[in-house]
Short mmCIF file of C-alpha atoms in Angstrom, two decimals:
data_model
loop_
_atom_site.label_atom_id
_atom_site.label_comp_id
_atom_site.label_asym_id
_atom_site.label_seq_id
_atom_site.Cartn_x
_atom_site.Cartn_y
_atom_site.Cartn_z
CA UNK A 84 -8.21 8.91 -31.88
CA UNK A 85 -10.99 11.16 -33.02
CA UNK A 86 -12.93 11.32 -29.52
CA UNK A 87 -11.94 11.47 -26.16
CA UNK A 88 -13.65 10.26 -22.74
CA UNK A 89 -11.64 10.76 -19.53
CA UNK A 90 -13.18 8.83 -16.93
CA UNK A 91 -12.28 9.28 -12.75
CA UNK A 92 -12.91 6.53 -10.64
CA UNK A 93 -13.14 7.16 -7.11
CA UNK A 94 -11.38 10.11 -5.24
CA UNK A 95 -8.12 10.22 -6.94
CA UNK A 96 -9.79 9.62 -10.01
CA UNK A 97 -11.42 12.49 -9.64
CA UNK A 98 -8.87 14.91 -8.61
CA UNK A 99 -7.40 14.05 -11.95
CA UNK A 100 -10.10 15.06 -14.18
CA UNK A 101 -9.82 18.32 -11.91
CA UNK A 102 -6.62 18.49 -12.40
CA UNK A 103 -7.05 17.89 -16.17
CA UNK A 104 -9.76 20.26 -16.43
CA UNK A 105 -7.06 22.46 -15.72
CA UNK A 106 -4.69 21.57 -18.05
CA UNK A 107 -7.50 22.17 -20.88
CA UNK A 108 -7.84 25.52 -19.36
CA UNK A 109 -4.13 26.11 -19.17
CA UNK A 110 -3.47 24.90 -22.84
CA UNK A 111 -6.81 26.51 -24.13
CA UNK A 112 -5.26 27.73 -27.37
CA UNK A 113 -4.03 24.23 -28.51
CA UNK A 114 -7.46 22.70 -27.08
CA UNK A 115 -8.96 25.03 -29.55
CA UNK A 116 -6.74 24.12 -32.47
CA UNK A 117 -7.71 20.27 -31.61
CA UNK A 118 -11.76 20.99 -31.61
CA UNK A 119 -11.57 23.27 -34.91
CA UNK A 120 -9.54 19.95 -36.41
CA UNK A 121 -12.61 18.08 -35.85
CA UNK A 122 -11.57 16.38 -32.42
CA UNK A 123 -14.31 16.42 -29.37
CA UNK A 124 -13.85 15.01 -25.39
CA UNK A 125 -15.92 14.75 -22.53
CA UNK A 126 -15.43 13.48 -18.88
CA UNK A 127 -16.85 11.68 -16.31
CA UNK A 128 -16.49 11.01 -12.88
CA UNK A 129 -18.22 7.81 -10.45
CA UNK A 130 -17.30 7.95 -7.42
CA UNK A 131 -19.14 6.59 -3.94
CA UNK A 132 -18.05 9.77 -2.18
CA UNK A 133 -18.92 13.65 -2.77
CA UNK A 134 -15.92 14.72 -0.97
CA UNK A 135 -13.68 15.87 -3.97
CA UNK A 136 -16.86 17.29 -5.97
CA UNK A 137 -18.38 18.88 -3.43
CA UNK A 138 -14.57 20.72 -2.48
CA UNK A 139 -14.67 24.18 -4.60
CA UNK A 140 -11.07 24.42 -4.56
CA UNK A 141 -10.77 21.29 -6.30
CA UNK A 142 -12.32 22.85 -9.21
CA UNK A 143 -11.31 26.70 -9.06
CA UNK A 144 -8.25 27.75 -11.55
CA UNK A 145 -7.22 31.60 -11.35
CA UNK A 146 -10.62 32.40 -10.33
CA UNK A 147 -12.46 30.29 -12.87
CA UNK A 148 -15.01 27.53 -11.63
CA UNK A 149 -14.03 24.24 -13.73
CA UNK A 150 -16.27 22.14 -11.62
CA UNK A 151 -18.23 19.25 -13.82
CA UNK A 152 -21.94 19.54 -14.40
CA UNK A 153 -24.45 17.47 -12.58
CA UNK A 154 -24.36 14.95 -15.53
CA UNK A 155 -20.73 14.72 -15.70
CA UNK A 156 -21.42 13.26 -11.79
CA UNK A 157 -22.49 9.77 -10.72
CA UNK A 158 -22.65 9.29 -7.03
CA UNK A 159 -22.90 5.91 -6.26
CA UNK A 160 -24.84 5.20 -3.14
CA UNK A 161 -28.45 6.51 -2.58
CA UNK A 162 -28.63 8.81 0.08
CA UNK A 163 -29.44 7.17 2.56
CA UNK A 164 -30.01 4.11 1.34
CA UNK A 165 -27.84 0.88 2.63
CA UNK A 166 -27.15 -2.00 0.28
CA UNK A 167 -29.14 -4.29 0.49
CA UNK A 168 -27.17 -7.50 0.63
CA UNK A 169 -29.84 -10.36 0.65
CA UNK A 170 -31.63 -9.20 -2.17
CA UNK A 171 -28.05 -8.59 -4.29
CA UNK A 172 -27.06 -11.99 -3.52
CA UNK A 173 -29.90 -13.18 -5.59
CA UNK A 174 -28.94 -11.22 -8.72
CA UNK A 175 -27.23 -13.22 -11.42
CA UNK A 176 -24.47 -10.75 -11.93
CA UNK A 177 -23.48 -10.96 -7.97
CA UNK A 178 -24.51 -14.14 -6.37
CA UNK A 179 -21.41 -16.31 -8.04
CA UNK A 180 -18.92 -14.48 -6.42
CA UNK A 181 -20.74 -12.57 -3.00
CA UNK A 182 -19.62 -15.19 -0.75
CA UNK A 183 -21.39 -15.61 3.05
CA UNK A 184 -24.24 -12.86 3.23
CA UNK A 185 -23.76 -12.77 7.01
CA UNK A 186 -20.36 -12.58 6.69
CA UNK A 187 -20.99 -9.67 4.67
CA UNK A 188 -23.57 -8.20 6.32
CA UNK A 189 -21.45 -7.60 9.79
CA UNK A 190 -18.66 -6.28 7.16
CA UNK A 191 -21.16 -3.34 6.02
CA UNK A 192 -22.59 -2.72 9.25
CA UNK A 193 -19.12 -1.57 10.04
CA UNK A 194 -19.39 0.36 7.06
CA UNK A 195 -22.26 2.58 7.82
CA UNK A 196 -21.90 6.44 7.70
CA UNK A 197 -18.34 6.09 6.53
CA UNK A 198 -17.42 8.27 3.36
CA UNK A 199 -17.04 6.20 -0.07
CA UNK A 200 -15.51 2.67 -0.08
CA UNK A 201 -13.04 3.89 2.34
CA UNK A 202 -10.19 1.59 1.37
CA UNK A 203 -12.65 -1.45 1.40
CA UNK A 204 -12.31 -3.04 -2.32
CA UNK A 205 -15.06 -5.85 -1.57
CA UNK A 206 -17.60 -2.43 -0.82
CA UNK A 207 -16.33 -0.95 -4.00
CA UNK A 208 -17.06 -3.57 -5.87
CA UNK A 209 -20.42 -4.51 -4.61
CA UNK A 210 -21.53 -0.13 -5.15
CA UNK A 211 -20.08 -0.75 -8.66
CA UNK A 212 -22.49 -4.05 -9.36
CA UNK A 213 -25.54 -2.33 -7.62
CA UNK A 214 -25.44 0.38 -9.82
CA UNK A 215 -23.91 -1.22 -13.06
CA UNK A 216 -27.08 -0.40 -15.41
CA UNK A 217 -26.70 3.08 -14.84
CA UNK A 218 -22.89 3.17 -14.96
CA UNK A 219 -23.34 1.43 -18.31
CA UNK A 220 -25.94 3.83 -19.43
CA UNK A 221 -24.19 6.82 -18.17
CA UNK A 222 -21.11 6.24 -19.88
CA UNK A 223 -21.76 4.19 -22.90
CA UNK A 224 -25.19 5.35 -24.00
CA UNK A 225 -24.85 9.50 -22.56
CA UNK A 226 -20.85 9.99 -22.76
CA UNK A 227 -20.03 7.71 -25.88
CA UNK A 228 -22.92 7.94 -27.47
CA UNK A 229 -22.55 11.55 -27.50
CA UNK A 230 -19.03 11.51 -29.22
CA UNK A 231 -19.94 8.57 -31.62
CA UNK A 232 -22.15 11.32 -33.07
CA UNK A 233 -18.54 12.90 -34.33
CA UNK A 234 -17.32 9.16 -36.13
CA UNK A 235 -17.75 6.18 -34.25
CA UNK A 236 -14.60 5.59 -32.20
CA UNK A 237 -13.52 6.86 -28.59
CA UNK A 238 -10.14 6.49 -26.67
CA UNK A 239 -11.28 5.72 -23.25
CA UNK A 240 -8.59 7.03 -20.42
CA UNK A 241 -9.78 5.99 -16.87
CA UNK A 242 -7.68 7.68 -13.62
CA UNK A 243 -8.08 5.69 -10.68
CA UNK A 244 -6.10 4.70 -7.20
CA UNK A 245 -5.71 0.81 -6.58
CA UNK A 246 -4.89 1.45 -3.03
CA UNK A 247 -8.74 2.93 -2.14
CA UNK A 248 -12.13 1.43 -2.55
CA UNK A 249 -14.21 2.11 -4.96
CA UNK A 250 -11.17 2.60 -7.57
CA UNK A 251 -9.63 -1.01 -6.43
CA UNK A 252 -12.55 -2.46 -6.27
CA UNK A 253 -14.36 -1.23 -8.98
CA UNK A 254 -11.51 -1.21 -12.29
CA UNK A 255 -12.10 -4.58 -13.53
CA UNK A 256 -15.45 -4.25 -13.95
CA UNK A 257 -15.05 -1.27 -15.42
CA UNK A 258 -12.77 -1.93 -18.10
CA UNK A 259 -14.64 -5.89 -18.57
CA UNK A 260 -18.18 -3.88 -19.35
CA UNK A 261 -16.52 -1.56 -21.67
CA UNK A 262 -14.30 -3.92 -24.30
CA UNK A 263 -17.62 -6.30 -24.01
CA UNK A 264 -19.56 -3.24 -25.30
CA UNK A 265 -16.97 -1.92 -27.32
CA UNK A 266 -14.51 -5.09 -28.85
CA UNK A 267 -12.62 -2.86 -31.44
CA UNK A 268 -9.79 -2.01 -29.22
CA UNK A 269 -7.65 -0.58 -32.44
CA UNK A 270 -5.73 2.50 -31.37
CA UNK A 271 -6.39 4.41 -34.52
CA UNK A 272 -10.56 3.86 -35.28
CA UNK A 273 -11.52 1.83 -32.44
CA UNK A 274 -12.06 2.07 -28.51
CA UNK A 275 -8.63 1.73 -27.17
CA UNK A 276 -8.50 2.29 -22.93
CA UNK A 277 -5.41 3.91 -21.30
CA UNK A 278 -5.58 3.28 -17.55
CA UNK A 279 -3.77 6.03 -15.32
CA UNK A 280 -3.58 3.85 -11.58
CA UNK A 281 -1.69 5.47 -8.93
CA UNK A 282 0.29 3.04 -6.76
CA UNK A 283 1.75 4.25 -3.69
CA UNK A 284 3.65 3.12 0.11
CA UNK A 285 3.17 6.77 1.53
CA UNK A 286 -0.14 7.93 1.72
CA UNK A 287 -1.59 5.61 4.05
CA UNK A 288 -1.49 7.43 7.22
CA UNK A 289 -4.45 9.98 6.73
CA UNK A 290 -7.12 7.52 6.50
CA UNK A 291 -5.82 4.80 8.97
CA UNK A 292 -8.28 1.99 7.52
CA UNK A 293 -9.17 -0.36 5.67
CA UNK A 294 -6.42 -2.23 3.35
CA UNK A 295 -4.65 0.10 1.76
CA UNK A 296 -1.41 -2.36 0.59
CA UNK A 297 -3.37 -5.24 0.00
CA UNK A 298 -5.85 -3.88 -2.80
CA UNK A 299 -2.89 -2.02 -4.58
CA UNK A 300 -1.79 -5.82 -4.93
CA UNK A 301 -4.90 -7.00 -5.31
CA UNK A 302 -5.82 -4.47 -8.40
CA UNK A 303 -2.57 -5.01 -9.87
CA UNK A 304 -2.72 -9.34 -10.25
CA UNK A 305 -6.09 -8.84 -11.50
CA UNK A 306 -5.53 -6.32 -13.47
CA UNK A 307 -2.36 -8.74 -15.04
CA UNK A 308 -4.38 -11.87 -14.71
CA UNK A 309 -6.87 -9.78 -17.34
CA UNK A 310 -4.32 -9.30 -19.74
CA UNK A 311 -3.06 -12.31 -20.17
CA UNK A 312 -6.44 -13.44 -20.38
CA UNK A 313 -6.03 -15.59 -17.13
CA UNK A 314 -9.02 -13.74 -15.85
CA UNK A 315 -12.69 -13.89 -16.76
CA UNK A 316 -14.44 -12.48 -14.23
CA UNK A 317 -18.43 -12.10 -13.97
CA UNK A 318 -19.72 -8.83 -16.01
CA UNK A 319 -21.96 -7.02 -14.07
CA UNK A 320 -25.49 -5.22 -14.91
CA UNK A 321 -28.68 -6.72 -15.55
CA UNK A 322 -27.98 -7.57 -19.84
CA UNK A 323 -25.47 -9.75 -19.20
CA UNK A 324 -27.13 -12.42 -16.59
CA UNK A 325 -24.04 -13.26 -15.13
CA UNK A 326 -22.24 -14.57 -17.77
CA UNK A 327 -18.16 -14.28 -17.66
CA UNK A 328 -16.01 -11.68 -19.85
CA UNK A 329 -14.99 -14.03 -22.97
CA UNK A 330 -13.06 -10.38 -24.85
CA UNK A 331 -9.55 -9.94 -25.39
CA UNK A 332 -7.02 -6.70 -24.94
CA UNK A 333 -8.78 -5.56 -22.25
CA UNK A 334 -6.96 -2.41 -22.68
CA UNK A 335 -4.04 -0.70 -24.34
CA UNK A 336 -1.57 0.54 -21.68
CA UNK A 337 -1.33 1.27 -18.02
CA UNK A 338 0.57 4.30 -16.59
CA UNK A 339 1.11 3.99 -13.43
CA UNK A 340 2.22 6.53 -11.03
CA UNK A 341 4.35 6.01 -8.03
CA UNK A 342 5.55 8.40 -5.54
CA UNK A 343 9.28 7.76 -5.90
CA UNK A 344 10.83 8.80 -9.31
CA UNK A 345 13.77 8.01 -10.97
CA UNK A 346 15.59 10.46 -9.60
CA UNK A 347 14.70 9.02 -6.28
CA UNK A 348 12.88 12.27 -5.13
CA UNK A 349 9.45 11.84 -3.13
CA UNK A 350 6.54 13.27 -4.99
CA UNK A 351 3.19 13.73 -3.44
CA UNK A 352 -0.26 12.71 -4.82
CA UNK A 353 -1.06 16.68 -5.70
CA UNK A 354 1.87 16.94 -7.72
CA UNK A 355 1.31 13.54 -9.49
CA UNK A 356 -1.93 14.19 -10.39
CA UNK A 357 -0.59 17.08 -12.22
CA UNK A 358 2.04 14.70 -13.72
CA UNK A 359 -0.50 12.89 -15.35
CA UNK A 360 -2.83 14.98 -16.17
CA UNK A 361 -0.74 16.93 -17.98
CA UNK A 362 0.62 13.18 -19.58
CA UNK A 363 -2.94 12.57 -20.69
CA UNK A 364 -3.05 15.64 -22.39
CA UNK A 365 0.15 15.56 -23.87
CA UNK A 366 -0.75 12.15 -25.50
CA UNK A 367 -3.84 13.52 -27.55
CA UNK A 368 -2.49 16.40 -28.77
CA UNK A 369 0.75 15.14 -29.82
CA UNK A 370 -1.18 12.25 -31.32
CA UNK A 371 -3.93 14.55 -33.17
CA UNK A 372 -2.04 16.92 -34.00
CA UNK A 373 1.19 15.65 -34.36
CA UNK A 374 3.14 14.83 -38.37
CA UNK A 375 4.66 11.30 -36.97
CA UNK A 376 4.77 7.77 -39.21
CA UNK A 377 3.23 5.30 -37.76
CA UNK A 378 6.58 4.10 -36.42
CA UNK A 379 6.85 6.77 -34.17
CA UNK A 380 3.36 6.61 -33.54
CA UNK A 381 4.10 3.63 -31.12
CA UNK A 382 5.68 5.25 -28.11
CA UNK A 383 2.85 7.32 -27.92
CA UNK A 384 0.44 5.13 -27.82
CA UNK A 385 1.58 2.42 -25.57
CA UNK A 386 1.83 -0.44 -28.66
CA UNK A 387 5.42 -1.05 -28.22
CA UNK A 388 4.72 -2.04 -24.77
CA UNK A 389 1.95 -4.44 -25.20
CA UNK A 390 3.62 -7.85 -24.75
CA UNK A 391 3.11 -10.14 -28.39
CA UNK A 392 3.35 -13.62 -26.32
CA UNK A 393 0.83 -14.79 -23.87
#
């Protein structure tokens, strides 16, 4: 795992990459000892909100602004600009699976103004297909394409909530589009993806819309049905023309982060996304930098726990 792309999808997704941004600031000395042995990261963040970019103290540490450039930013809906529903239902990466426009159409005009998906997965997955070319550029042809420059491989690690919108509804597509660009899924000199997915019962009450239990259990059967390869769902973006996701090992582990430990202690989302974080970081450096046999590579990362029977 010579390069490194952390990706946050929607808001939790990207209080993670702050949070992470932190931890590189916090460890700098062994970040620097990873970059002088030849290793190089980046990070991205989609989101359909500008709530947790546009907070400052998401991205101050001790006084130091770790807030992500403009191109390390894509904001999924056009200012405003509404989706236009009739004229998606026509593209060949949307119209097999849009359902009743109307339908849909009173759905989004209850929609309008609200931040983000706002706990709506069908919205987060229709943002996600409207602006699928330029997800696909912006991370595969900017953020890859960068580190591919350093040896061509990348460990993808993608932080997202399954109980919000535009993280729910927008995971599978993410990880189809990425193993369909990127097949080699070997750990060592391929594209391996770790997905980070925060599942929850707790933090429902703030927001008070939307579907909050449902897409966690939504995200997760797809997200299961993929891996077994029981799913093959549409790949979005204009190359494709609506074609279905024939890959296989979609990805390489899931962590997923709960707000009861085993110690049966409560832990809030700000102190899990430090968990994790923290995790994420702990993976590459042990793995980089690390003496172990291959063996005792395994824990590390995730192999032993990818099932060998369908």
């Amino acid at each position: 795992m010579k390069n490194h792309l952390f990706i946050g999808l929607g808001g939790q997704g990207g209080k993670s990459i702050a949070e992470l941004r932190r931890v590189f600031d916090q460890r700098d000395e062994d970040a620097k000892s990873l970059y002088n042995a030849g290793h190089r990261w980046d990070f991205l963040y989609i989101d359909s909100s500008r709530d947790v970019t546009n907070n400052r103290q998401n991205w101050i540490h001790f006084g130091k602004n770790l807030r992500l450039d403009d191109s390390s930013f894509l904001y999924l809906k056009d200012d405003g600009q509404d989706l236009q529903v009739n004229a998606l239902a026509l593209k060949p990466d949307i119209s097999p699976w849009i359902g009743d426009t109307q339908l849909l159409e009173r759905f989004l005009e209850g929609a309008q103004g609200i931040q983000g998906a706002n706990q709506r997965r069908r919205l987060g997955r229709l943002l996600f297909a409207s602006n699928a070319d330029n997800i696909q550029h912006a991370v595969c042809d900017q953020k890859i394409g960068g580190l591919t420059t350093n040896g061509n491989q990348c460990a993808i690690h993608i932080f997202a909530s399954l109980a919000g919108g535009t993280g729910s509804g927008s995971i599978v597509d993410l990880v189809t589009m990425l193993r369909t660009r990127y097949p080699n899924a070997a750990v060592d000199d391929g594209f391996p993806i770790f997905l980070y997915l925060y599942v929850t019962d707790e933090d429902f009450q703030e927001a008070q819309v939307g579907y909050f239990h449902q897409n966690q259990y939504s995200a997760l059967r797809d997200l299961n049905a993929l891996a077994c390869g029981k799913l093959k769902p549409i790949l979005l973006g204009s190359s494709h023309a609506g074609e279905a996701y024939k890959g296989a090992e979609p990805f390489t582990q899931i962590l997923l982060s709960t707000g009861l430990n085993d110690r049966n202690s409560r832990l809030k989302l700000t102190k899990q996304h430090q968990i994790v974080a923290e995790s994420a970081f702990e993976r590459i450096f042990a793995y980089c930098s690390g003496n172990l046999g291959e063996a005792s590579q395994k824990p590390l990362t995730g192999e032993e726990r990818q099932p060998g029977y369908p």
